[in-house]
């Protein structure tokens, strides 16, 4: 199509041509995206052992894949649960992409959930109280051991001098 042909077109024909060219560009863009960053399907094995296919781009970051997986898990993990993704006995690093690991379509990625203990204020206060009580118990035990040692030394001293306490009548 030459510039002269465009000049002879009416508005409806120009709109139609522009729409066709936009559609062609969209197809080319999708083709280029698929060529540069192809979409693949990976099989994700959940903690329950069930597998689910997930469609992702090869240049998807592991972190983004983990978020997608977390949203599709059959049983939502409780808050404070962290997740690791394992591929070929290797834990995947969050900032890397699937392409960095050579992951191709049809590969299997396993999900491992890790329970994390979350300290709350109540737990912190309880731990402080426990430590305070344990310190008090330790101090009392040391005091009792010291008193016991002093009593033993006094008894030994009295016995060495031959001074025995007479029974009270």
GROMACS .gro file of N, CA and C in nm:
model
  507
    1UNK      N    1   0.085  -0.117   0.000
    1UNK     CA    2   0.000   0.000   0.000
    1UNK      C    3   0.089   0.123   0.000
    2UNK      N    4   0.066   0.213  -0.089
    2UNK     CA    5   0.148   0.334  -0.099
    2UNK      C    6   0.076   0.450  -0.034
    3UNK      N    7   0.151   0.556  -0.014
    3UNK     CA    8   0.095   0.676   0.047
    3UNK      C    9  -0.015   0.735  -0.043
    4UNK      N   10  -0.002   0.722  -0.174
    4UNK     CA   11  -0.104   0.774  -0.267
    4UNK      C   12  -0.236   0.701  -0.247
    5UNK      N   13  -0.233   0.572  -0.223
    5UNK     CA   14  -0.356   0.495  -0.200
    5UNK      C   15  -0.423   0.540  -0.072
    6UNK      N   16  -0.346   0.574   0.031
    6UNK     CA   17  -0.402   0.621   0.157
    6UNK      C   18  -0.478   0.752   0.137
    7UNK      N   19  -0.425   0.837   0.053
    7UNK     CA   20  -0.488   0.967   0.030
    7UNK      C   21  -0.625   0.953  -0.035
    8UNK      N   22  -0.646   0.847  -0.110
    8UNK     CA   23  -0.773   0.828  -0.180
    8UNK      C   24  -0.877   0.756  -0.094
    9UNK      N   25  -0.841   0.708   0.026
    9UNK     CA   26  -0.933   0.634   0.113
    9UNK      C   27  -1.020   0.730   0.194
   10UNK      N   28  -1.142   0.683   0.221
   10UNK     CA   29  -1.230   0.760   0.308
   10UNK      C   30  -1.201   0.720   0.454
   11UNK      N   31  -1.266   0.784   0.551
   11UNK     CA   32  -1.241   0.758   0.694
   11UNK      C   33  -1.271   0.615   0.734
   12UNK      N   34  -1.377   0.558   0.687
   12UNK     CA   35  -1.414   0.420   0.722
   12UNK      C   36  -1.308   0.322   0.673
   13UNK      N   37  -1.257   0.345   0.552
   13UNK     CA   38  -1.151   0.258   0.498
   13UNK      C   39  -1.023   0.275   0.578
   14UNK      N   40  -0.990   0.400   0.616
   14UNK     CA   41  -0.870   0.424   0.697
   14UNK      C   42  -0.882   0.359   0.834
   15UNK      N   43  -0.998   0.370   0.897
   15UNK     CA   44  -1.020   0.305   1.027
   15UNK      C   45  -1.004   0.154   1.015
   16UNK      N   46  -1.059   0.096   0.910
   16UNK     CA   47  -1.049  -0.047   0.887
   16UNK      C   48  -0.903  -0.088   0.868
   17UNK      N   49  -0.829  -0.010   0.791
   17UNK     CA   50  -0.688  -0.039   0.766
   17UNK      C   51  -0.606  -0.028   0.895
   18UNK      N   52  -0.634   0.077   0.971
   18UNK     CA   53  -0.562   0.095   1.100
   18UNK      C   54  -0.591  -0.021   1.193
   19UNK      N   55  -0.716  -0.064   1.203
   19UNK     CA   56  -0.753  -0.177   1.288
   19UNK      C   57  -0.682  -0.304   1.244
   20UNK      N   58  -0.674  -0.325   1.111
   20UNK     CA   59  -0.604  -0.444   1.060
   20UNK      C   60  -0.456  -0.438   1.095
   21UNK      N   61  -0.396  -0.322   1.079
   21UNK     CA   62  -0.253  -0.307   1.111
   21UNK      C   63  -0.227  -0.323   1.261
   22UNK      N   64  -0.319  -0.275   1.347
   22UNK     CA   65  -0.306  -0.295   1.492
   22UNK      C   66  -0.312  -0.442   1.526
   23UNK      N   67  -0.405  -0.514   1.463
   23UNK     CA   68  -0.416  -0.658   1.484
   23UNK      C   69  -0.289  -0.730   1.440
   24UNK      N   70  -0.235  -0.689   1.323
   24UNK     CA   71  -0.111  -0.749   1.274
   24UNK      C   72   0.004  -0.723   1.372
   25UNK      N   73   0.012  -0.601   1.425
   25UNK     CA   74   0.116  -0.568   1.522
   25UNK      C   75   0.102  -0.649   1.650
   26UNK      N   76  -0.021  -0.667   1.695
   26UNK     CA   77  -0.045  -0.746   1.815
   26UNK      C   78   0.002  -0.890   1.795
   27UNK      N   79  -0.030  -0.947   1.679
   27UNK     CA   80   0.013  -1.084   1.649
   27UNK      C   81   0.166  -1.091   1.644
   28UNK      N   82   0.229  -0.993   1.579
   28UNK     CA   83   0.376  -0.990   1.571
   28UNK      C   84   0.437  -0.975   1.710
   29UNK      N   85   0.377  -0.890   1.792
   29UNK     CA   86   0.427  -0.870   1.929
   29UNK      C   87   0.417  -1.000   2.009
   30UNK      N   88   0.302  -1.069   1.997
   30UNK     CA   89   0.284  -1.196   2.066
   30UNK      C   90   0.382  -1.301   2.015
   31UNK      N   91   0.403  -1.304   1.885
   31UNK     CA   92   0.498  -1.397   1.826
   31UNK      C   93   0.639  -1.370   1.879
   32UNK      N   94   0.677  -1.241   1.880
   32UNK     CA   95   0.810  -1.203   1.929
   32UNK      C   96   0.825  -1.241   2.076
   33UNK      N   97   0.723  -1.211   2.156
   33UNK     CA   98   0.726  -1.244   2.299
   33UNK      C   99   0.740  -1.394   2.319
   34UNK      N  100   0.668  -1.471   2.238
   34UNK     CA  101   0.675  -1.617   2.250
   34UNK      C  102   0.814  -1.667   2.209
   35UNK      N  103   0.874  -1.601   2.110
   35UNK     CA  104   1.007  -1.642   2.065
   35UNK      C  105   1.113  -1.603   2.168
   36UNK      N  106   1.105  -1.483   2.224
   36UNK     CA  107   1.205  -1.432   2.319
   36UNK      C  108   1.181  -1.488   2.459
   37UNK      N  109   1.056  -1.497   2.500
   37UNK     CA  110   1.021  -1.542   2.635
   37UNK      C  111   0.905  -1.641   2.625
   38UNK      N  112   0.935  -1.764   2.579
   38UNK     CA  113   0.827  -1.860   2.553
   38UNK      C  114   0.750  -1.899   2.679
   39UNK      N  115   0.625  -1.931   2.657
   39UNK     CA  116   0.540  -1.979   2.764
   39UNK      C  117   0.557  -2.130   2.773
   40UNK      N  118   0.578  -2.178   2.896
   40UNK     CA  119   0.595  -2.322   2.917
   40UNK      C  120   0.498  -2.367   3.025
   41UNK      N  121   0.481  -2.496   3.034
   41UNK     CA  122   0.398  -2.553   3.141
   41UNK      C  123   0.489  -2.638   3.228
   42UNK      N  124   0.490  -2.605   3.358
   42UNK     CA  125   0.566  -2.684   3.455
   42UNK      C  126   0.468  -2.756   3.546
   43UNK      N  127   0.506  -2.873   3.589
   43UNK     CA  128   0.423  -2.950   3.682
   43UNK      C  129   0.472  -2.920   3.823
   44UNK      N  130   0.382  -2.874   3.907
   44UNK     CA  131   0.416  -2.839   4.044
   44UNK      C  132   0.359  -2.945   4.136
   45UNK      N  133   0.447  -3.010   4.213
   45UNK     CA  134   0.405  -3.113   4.307
   45UNK      C  135   0.388  -3.047   4.443
   46UNK      N  136   0.265  -3.054   4.495
   46UNK     CA  137   0.234  -2.992   4.623
   46UNK      C  138   0.279  -3.081   4.738
   47UNK      N  139   0.274  -3.026   4.859
   47UNK     CA  140   0.313  -3.101   4.979
   47UNK      C  141   0.228  -3.226   4.996
   48UNK      N  142   0.103  -3.222   4.947
   48UNK     CA  143   0.013  -3.338   4.958
   48UNK      C  144   0.049  -3.448   4.859
   49UNK      N  145   0.138  -3.417   4.763
   49UNK     CA  146   0.175  -3.514   4.661
   49UNK      C  147   0.100  -3.495   4.531
   50UNK      N  148  -0.003  -3.413   4.534
   50UNK     CA  149  -0.081  -3.387   4.412
   50UNK      C  150  -0.003  -3.293   4.322
   51UNK      N  151  -0.020  -3.312   4.193
   51UNK     CA  152   0.050  -3.232   4.093
   51UNK      C  153  -0.048  -3.140   4.023
   52UNK      N  154   0.000  -3.019   3.990
   52UNK     CA  155  -0.083  -2.927   3.914
   52UNK      C  156   0.003  -2.859   3.808
   53UNK      N  157  -0.048  -2.851   3.685
   53UNK     CA  158   0.027  -2.782   3.580
   53UNK      C  159   0.008  -2.631   3.592
   54UNK      N  160   0.117  -2.558   3.574
   54UNK     CA  161   0.110  -2.412   3.577
   54UNK      C  162   0.179  -2.360   3.452
   55UNK      N  163   0.111  -2.268   3.384
   55UNK     CA  164   0.165  -2.207   3.264
   55UNK      C  165   0.238  -2.078   3.302
   56UNK      N  166   0.367  -2.072   3.266
   56UNK     CA  167   0.450  -1.955   3.298
   56UNK      C  168   0.543  -1.924   3.181
   57UNK      N  169   0.594  -1.804   3.182
   57UNK     CA  170   0.696  -1.765   3.084
   57UNK      C  171   0.831  -1.815   3.135
   58UNK      N  172   0.920  -1.848   3.043
   58UNK     CA  173   1.049  -1.904   3.081
   58UNK      C  174   1.135  -1.803   3.158
   59UNK      N  175   1.110  -1.673   3.136
   59UNK     CA  176   1.188  -1.571   3.207
   59UNK      C  177   1.119  -1.524   3.334
   60UNK      N  178   1.022  -1.602   3.382
   60UNK     CA  179   0.954  -1.571   3.507
   60UNK      C  180   1.051  -1.590   3.623
   61UNK      N  181   1.051  -1.494   3.715
   61UNK     CA  182   1.135  -1.507   3.834
   61UNK      C  183   1.074  -1.611   3.927
   62UNK      N  184   1.162  -1.680   4.000
   62UNK     CA  185   1.118  -1.784   4.092
   62UNK      C  186   1.020  -1.725   4.194
   63UNK      N  187   1.047  -1.604   4.240
   63UNK     CA  188   0.959  -1.538   4.337
   63UNK      C  189   0.818  -1.523   4.281
   64UNK      N  190   0.807  -1.482   4.155
   64UNK     CA  191   0.675  -1.465   4.093
   64UNK      C  192   0.604  -1.600   4.076
   65UNK      N  193   0.681  -1.702   4.041
   65UNK     CA  194   0.623  -1.836   4.030
   65UNK      C  195   0.571  -1.881   4.167
   66UNK      N  196   0.648  -1.855   4.272
   66UNK     CA  197   0.607  -1.895   4.407
   66UNK      C  198   0.476  -1.826   4.446
   67UNK      N  199   0.462  -1.699   4.413
   67UNK     CA  200   0.337  -1.628   4.443
   67UNK      C  201   0.220  -1.690   4.366
   68UNK      N  202   0.244  -1.724   4.241
   68UNK     CA  203   0.139  -1.787   4.160
   68UNK      C  204   0.101  -1.922   4.220
   69UNK      N  205   0.201  -1.998   4.263
   69UNK     CA  206   0.175  -2.130   4.324
   69UNK      C  207   0.098  -2.114   4.454
   70UNK      N  208   0.142  -2.020   4.540
   70UNK     CA  209   0.077  -1.998   4.669
   70UNK      C  210  -0.073  -1.968   4.649
   71UNK      N  211  -0.105  -1.894   4.544
   71UNK     CA  212  -0.245  -1.862   4.516
   71UNK      C  213  -0.326  -1.980   4.467
   72UNK      N  214  -0.259  -2.084   4.420
   72UNK     CA  215  -0.331  -2.200   4.364
   72UNK      C  216  -0.322  -2.326   4.449
   73UNK      N  217  -0.254  -2.320   4.563
   73UNK     CA  218  -0.243  -2.438   4.647
   73UNK      C  219  -0.381  -2.483   4.693
   74UNK      N  220  -0.401  -2.616   4.699
   74UNK     CA  221  -0.531  -2.668   4.739
   74UNK      C  222  -0.560  -2.638   4.886
   75UNK      N  223  -0.458  -2.638   4.970
   75UNK     CA  224  -0.475  -2.603   5.111
   75UNK      C  225  -0.387  -2.482   5.139
   76UNK      N  226  -0.451  -2.371   5.172
   76UNK     CA  227  -0.376  -2.248   5.197
   76UNK      C  228  -0.287  -2.267   5.319
   77UNK      N  229  -0.155  -2.243   5.305
   77UNK     CA  230  -0.068  -2.255   5.421
   77UNK      C  231  -0.097  -2.141   5.519
   78UNK      N  232  -0.081  -2.168   5.650
   78UNK     CA  233  -0.108  -2.063   5.748
   78UNK      C  234  -0.007  -1.949   5.736
   79UNK      N  235  -0.045  -1.833   5.787
   79UNK     CA  236   0.046  -1.719   5.786
   79UNK      C  237   0.173  -1.758   5.861
   80UNK      N  238   0.283  -1.704   5.817
   80UNK     CA  239   0.411  -1.735   5.880
   80UNK      C  240   0.476  -1.860   5.823
   81UNK      N  241   0.414  -1.919   5.721
   81UNK     CA  242   0.471  -2.038   5.657
   81UNK      C  243   0.552  -1.993   5.536
   82UNK      N  244   0.677  -2.036   5.532
   82UNK     CA  245   0.758  -2.003   5.415
   82UNK      C  246   0.755  -2.120   5.317
   83UNK      N  247   0.794  -2.093   5.194
   83UNK     CA  248   0.785  -2.194   5.090
   83UNK      C  249   0.916  -2.198   5.013
   84UNK      N  250   0.962  -2.319   4.985
   84UNK     CA  251   1.079  -2.339   4.899
   84UNK      C  252   1.033  -2.414   4.775
   85UNK      N  253   1.097  -2.382   4.663
   85UNK     CA  254   1.071  -2.455   4.539
   85UNK      C  255   1.195  -2.535   4.506
   86UNK      N  256   1.176  -2.664   4.478
   86UNK     CA  257   1.288  -2.754   4.452
   86UNK      C  258   1.277  -2.806   4.309
   87UNK      N  259   1.388  -2.795   4.237
   87UNK     CA  260   1.395  -2.850   4.101
   87UNK      C  261   1.524  -2.929   4.091
   88UNK      N  262   1.512  -3.054   4.056
   88UNK     CA  263   1.627  -3.141   4.037
   88UNK      C  264   1.722  -3.136   4.158
   89UNK      N  265   1.663  -3.153   4.278
   89UNK     CA  266   1.736  -3.154   4.405
   89UNK      C  267   1.805  -3.022   4.440
   90UNK      N  268   1.763  -2.914   4.377
   90UNK     CA  269   1.822  -2.783   4.401
   90UNK      C  270   1.712  -2.687   4.446
   91UNK      N  271   1.737  -2.616   4.555
   91UNK     CA  272   1.641  -2.514   4.599
   91UNK      C  273   1.658  -2.392   4.511
   92UNK      N  274   1.549  -2.346   4.453
   92UNK     CA  275   1.553  -2.234   4.361
   92UNK      C  276   1.564  -2.102   4.437
   93UNK      N  277   1.656  -2.015   4.392
   93UNK     CA  278   1.674  -1.883   4.453
   93UNK      C  279   1.570  -1.788   4.398
   94UNK      N  280   1.511  -1.706   4.486
   94UNK     CA  281   1.402  -1.616   4.449
   94UNK      C  282   1.434  -1.521   4.335
   95UNK      N  283   1.550  -1.455   4.331
   95UNK     CA  284   1.569  -1.355   4.225
   95UNK      C  285   1.598  -1.414   4.087
   96UNK      N  286   1.631  -1.541   4.079
   96UNK     CA  287   1.664  -1.602   3.949
   96UNK      C  288   1.538  -1.635   3.870
   97UNK      N  289   1.559  -1.664   3.741
   97UNK     CA  290   1.447  -1.700   3.654
   97UNK      C  291   1.449  -1.851   3.629
   98UNK      N  292   1.339  -1.902   3.575
   98UNK     CA  293   1.333  -2.043   3.539
   98UNK      C  294   1.438  -2.075   3.433
   99UNK      N  295   1.460  -1.981   3.344
   99UNK     CA  296   1.560  -1.998   3.238
   99UNK      C  297   1.699  -2.015   3.298
  100UNK      N  298   1.729  -1.945   3.408
  100UNK     CA  299   1.860  -1.957   3.474
  100UNK      C  300   1.888  -2.101   3.518
  101UNK      N  301   1.784  -2.175   3.549
  101UNK     CA  302   1.799  -2.314   3.592
  101UNK      C  303   1.784  -2.414   3.478
  102UNK      N  304   1.758  -2.364   3.358
  102UNK     CA  305   1.740  -2.453   3.243
  102UNK      C  306   1.609  -2.530   3.247
  103UNK      N  307   1.510  -2.474   3.314
  103UNK     CA  308   1.380  -2.540   3.326
  103UNK      C  309   1.305  -2.526   3.195
  104UNK      N  310   1.263  -2.639   3.140
  104UNK     CA  311   1.188  -2.643   3.014
  104UNK      C  312   1.047  -2.687   3.041
  105UNK      N  313   0.963  -2.682   2.941
  105UNK     CA  314   0.826  -2.728   2.956
  105UNK      C  315   0.820  -2.874   2.996
  106UNK      N  316   0.725  -2.906   3.084
  106UNK     CA  317   0.707  -3.044   3.128
  106UNK      C  318   0.791  -3.081   3.249
  107UNK      N  319   0.878  -2.994   3.295
  107UNK     CA  320   0.963  -3.021   3.411
  107UNK      C  321   0.878  -3.021   3.538
  108UNK      N  322   0.930  -3.083   3.643
  108UNK     CA  323   0.858  -3.091   3.771
  108UNK      C  324   0.930  -3.008   3.876
  109UNK      N  325   0.853  -2.925   3.945
  109UNK     CA  326   0.904  -2.843   4.055
  109UNK      C  327   0.825  -2.883   4.180
  110UNK      N  328   0.896  -2.910   4.288
  110UNK     CA  329   0.830  -2.951   4.412
  110UNK      C  330   0.818  -2.833   4.508
  111UNK      N  331   0.707  -2.830   4.581
  111UNK     CA  332   0.683  -2.727   4.681
  111UNK      C  333   0.710  -2.786   4.818
  112UNK      N  334   0.792  -2.716   4.898
  112UNK     CA  335   0.819  -2.757   5.035
  112UNK      C  336   0.778  -2.640   5.125
  113UNK      N  337   0.690  -2.669   5.220
  113UNK     CA  338   0.645  -2.566   5.313
  113UNK      C  339   0.721  -2.578   5.444
  114UNK      N  340   0.760  -2.464   5.499
  114UNK     CA  341   0.834  -2.459   5.626
  114UNK      C  342   0.754  -2.377   5.726
  115UNK      N  343   0.720  -2.439   5.839
  115UNK     CA  344   0.650  -2.364   5.944
  115UNK      C  345   0.752  -2.275   6.014
  116UNK      N  346   0.715  -2.151   6.033
  116UNK     CA  347   0.801  -2.055   6.101
  116UNK      C  348   0.733  -2.014   6.229
  117UNK      N  349   0.810  -2.015   6.341
  117UNK     CA  350   0.753  -1.971   6.467
  117UNK      C  351   0.754  -1.819   6.469
  118UNK      N  352   0.638  -1.763   6.493
  118UNK     CA  353   0.626  -1.618   6.497
  118UNK      C  354   0.609  -1.578   6.643
  119UNK      N  355   0.703  -1.497   6.692
  119UNK     CA  356   0.694  -1.452   6.830
  119UNK      C  357   0.593  -1.340   6.841
  120UNK      N  358   0.504  -1.356   6.935
  120UNK     CA  359   0.409  -1.250   6.963
  120UNK      C  360   0.453  -1.182   7.092
  121UNK      N  361   0.389  -1.072   7.126
  121UNK     CA  362   0.422  -1.003   7.249
  121UNK      C  363   0.398  -1.093   7.369
  122UNK      N  364   0.290  -1.172   7.367
  122UNK     CA  365   0.261  -1.262   7.478
  122UNK      C  366   0.371  -1.365   7.496
  123UNK      N  367   0.417  -1.421   7.384
  123UNK     CA  368   0.525  -1.520   7.391
  123UNK      C  369   0.652  -1.456   7.445
  124UNK      N  370   0.681  -1.335   7.402
  124UNK     CA  371   0.800  -1.265   7.446
  124UNK      C  372   0.792  -1.239   7.596
  125UNK      N  373   0.676  -1.192   7.642
  125UNK     CA  374   0.658  -1.167   7.785
  125UNK      C  375   0.669  -1.296   7.865
  126UNK      N  376   0.610  -1.403   7.815
  126UNK     CA  377   0.617  -1.532   7.883
  126UNK      C  378   0.761  -1.582   7.890
  127UNK      N  379   0.836  -1.561   7.783
  127UNK     CA  380   0.976  -1.603   7.783
  127UNK      C  381   1.057  -1.521   7.883
  128UNK      N  382   1.029  -1.391   7.891
  128UNK     CA  383   1.099  -1.305   7.988
  128UNK      C  384   1.067  -1.348   8.131
  129UNK      N  385   0.939  -1.379   8.157
  129UNK     CA  386   0.897  -1.424   8.289
  129UNK      C  387   0.964  -1.557   8.324
  130UNK      N  388   0.972  -1.646   8.227
  130UNK     CA  389   1.038  -1.775   8.251
  130UNK      C  390   1.185  -1.754   8.285
  131UNK      N  391   1.253  -1.667   8.211
  131UNK     CA  392   1.394  -1.639   8.237
  131UNK      C  393   1.413  -1.577   8.376
  132UNK      N  394   1.321  -1.486   8.413
  132UNK     CA  395   1.330  -1.422   8.545
  132UNK      C  396   1.312  -1.526   8.655
  133UNK      N  397   1.212  -1.616   8.639
  133UNK     CA  398   1.189  -1.720   8.738
  133UNK      C  399   1.306  -1.819   8.745
  134UNK      N  400   1.362  -1.851   8.628
  134UNK     CA  401   1.476  -1.943   8.627
  134UNK      C  402   1.596  -1.881   8.698
  135UNK      N  403   1.618  -1.750   8.679
  135UNK     CA  404   1.728  -1.681   8.748
  135UNK      C  405   1.705  -1.683   8.899
  136UNK      N  406   1.579  -1.666   8.942
  136UNK     CA  407   1.546  -1.670   9.085
  136UNK      C  408   1.570  -1.808   9.142
  137UNK      N  409   1.528  -1.913   9.070
  137UNK     CA  410   1.551  -2.051   9.114
  137UNK      C  411   1.700  -2.079   9.126
  138UNK      N  412   1.777  -2.035   9.025
  138UNK     CA  413   1.922  -2.054   9.030
  138UNK      C  414   1.983  -1.986   9.151
  139UNK      N  415   1.938  -1.864   9.182
  139UNK     CA  416   1.990  -1.791   9.297
  139UNK      C  417   1.954  -1.863   9.427
  140UNK      N  418   1.830  -1.913   9.438
  140UNK     CA  419   1.790  -1.986   9.559
  140UNK      C  420   1.869  -2.115   9.575
  141UNK      N  421   1.894  -2.184   9.463
  141UNK     CA  422   1.972  -2.308   9.471
  141UNK      C  423   2.115  -2.279   9.516
  142UNK      N  424   2.173  -2.171   9.465
  142UNK     CA  425   2.308  -2.133   9.507
  142UNK      C  426   2.310  -2.097   9.655
  143UNK      N  427   2.207  -2.023   9.701
  143UNK     CA  428   2.198  -1.984   9.842
  143UNK      C  429   2.184  -2.109   9.929
  144UNK      N  430   2.099  -2.203   9.889
  144UNK     CA  431   2.079  -2.325   9.967
  144UNK      C  432   2.208  -2.407   9.971
  145UNK      N  433   2.279  -2.414   9.859
  145UNK     CA  434   2.405  -2.488   9.856
  145UNK      C  435   2.507  -2.422   9.949
  146UNK      N  436   2.509  -2.289   9.948
  146UNK     CA  437   2.602  -2.215  10.035
  146UNK      C  438   2.568  -2.240  10.182
  147UNK      N  439   2.441  -2.233  10.219
  147UNK     CA  440   2.398  -2.257  10.358
  147UNK      C  441   2.432  -2.400  10.399
  148UNK      N  442   2.408  -2.493  10.311
  148UNK     CA  443   2.436  -2.633  10.341
  148UNK      C  444   2.586  -2.653  10.366
  149UNK      N  445   2.668  -2.587  10.285
  149UNK     CA  446   2.813  -2.597  10.302
  149UNK      C  447   2.856  -2.536  10.436
  150UNK      N  448   2.798  -2.422  10.473
  150UNK     CA  449   2.831  -2.356  10.601
  150UNK      C  450   2.791  -2.445  10.717
  151UNK      N  451   2.673  -2.504  10.712
  151UNK     CA  452   2.627  -2.593  10.820
  151UNK      C  453   2.720  -2.713  10.832
  152UNK      N  454   2.759  -2.772  10.718
  152UNK     CA  455   2.850  -2.888  10.721
  152UNK      C  456   2.984  -2.849  10.784
  153UNK      N  457   3.034  -2.730  10.748
  153UNK     CA  458   3.161  -2.684  10.804
  153UNK      C  459   3.150  -2.661  10.954
  154UNK      N  460   3.037  -2.605  11.001
  154UNK     CA  461   3.018  -2.581  11.145
  154UNK      C  462   3.011  -2.713  11.221
  155UNK      N  463   2.936  -2.809  11.166
  155UNK     CA  464   2.925  -2.940  11.230
  155UNK      C  465   3.062  -3.006  11.237
  156UNK      N  466   3.137  -2.999  11.126
  156UNK     CA  467   3.271  -3.059  11.125
  156UNK      C  468   3.361  -2.992  11.227
  157UNK      N  469   3.349  -2.858  11.240
  157UNK     CA  470   3.431  -2.784  11.336
  157UNK      C  471   3.396  -2.824  11.479
  158UNK      N  472   3.265  -2.834  11.513
  158UNK     CA  473   3.222  -2.874  11.647
  158UNK      C  474   3.271  -3.014  11.678
  159UNK      N  475   3.259  -3.102  11.580
  159UNK     CA  476   3.301  -3.241  11.603
  159UNK      C  477   3.451  -3.249  11.623
  160UNK      N  478   3.527  -3.165  11.549
  160UNK     CA  479   3.672  -3.167  11.563
  160UNK      C  480   3.713  -3.118  11.703
  161UNK      N  481   3.640  -3.026  11.760
  161UNK     CA  482   3.672  -2.973  11.892
  161UNK      C  483   3.611  -3.057  12.003
  162UNK      N  484   3.532  -3.153  11.970
  162UNK     CA  485   3.468  -3.237  12.070
  162UNK      C  486   3.349  -3.170  12.135
  163UNK      N  487   3.302  -3.067  12.074
  163UNK     CA  488   3.186  -2.997  12.130
  163UNK      C  489   3.060  -3.049  12.060
  164UNK      N  490   2.989  -3.126  12.135
  164UNK     CA  491   2.865  -3.178  12.081
  164UNK      C  492   2.750  -3.107  12.148
  165UNK      N  493   2.647  -3.092  12.077
  165UNK     CA  494   2.530  -3.028  12.136
  165UNK      C  495   2.458  -3.130  12.223
  166UNK      N  496   2.430  -3.090  12.343
  166UNK     CA  497   2.358  -3.178  12.434
  166UNK      C  498   2.211  -3.175  12.398
  167UNK      N  499   2.148  -3.290  12.406
  167UNK     CA  500   2.007  -3.292  12.373
  167UNK      C  501   1.929  -3.207  12.474
  168UNK      N  502   1.829  -3.142  12.426
  168UNK     CA  503   1.744  -3.058  12.511
  168UNK      C  504   1.645  -3.147  12.582
  169UNK      N  505   1.634  -3.124  12.715
  169UNK     CA  506   1.541  -3.208  12.792
  169UNK      C  507   1.420  -3.133  12.832
   0.00000   0.00000   0.00000
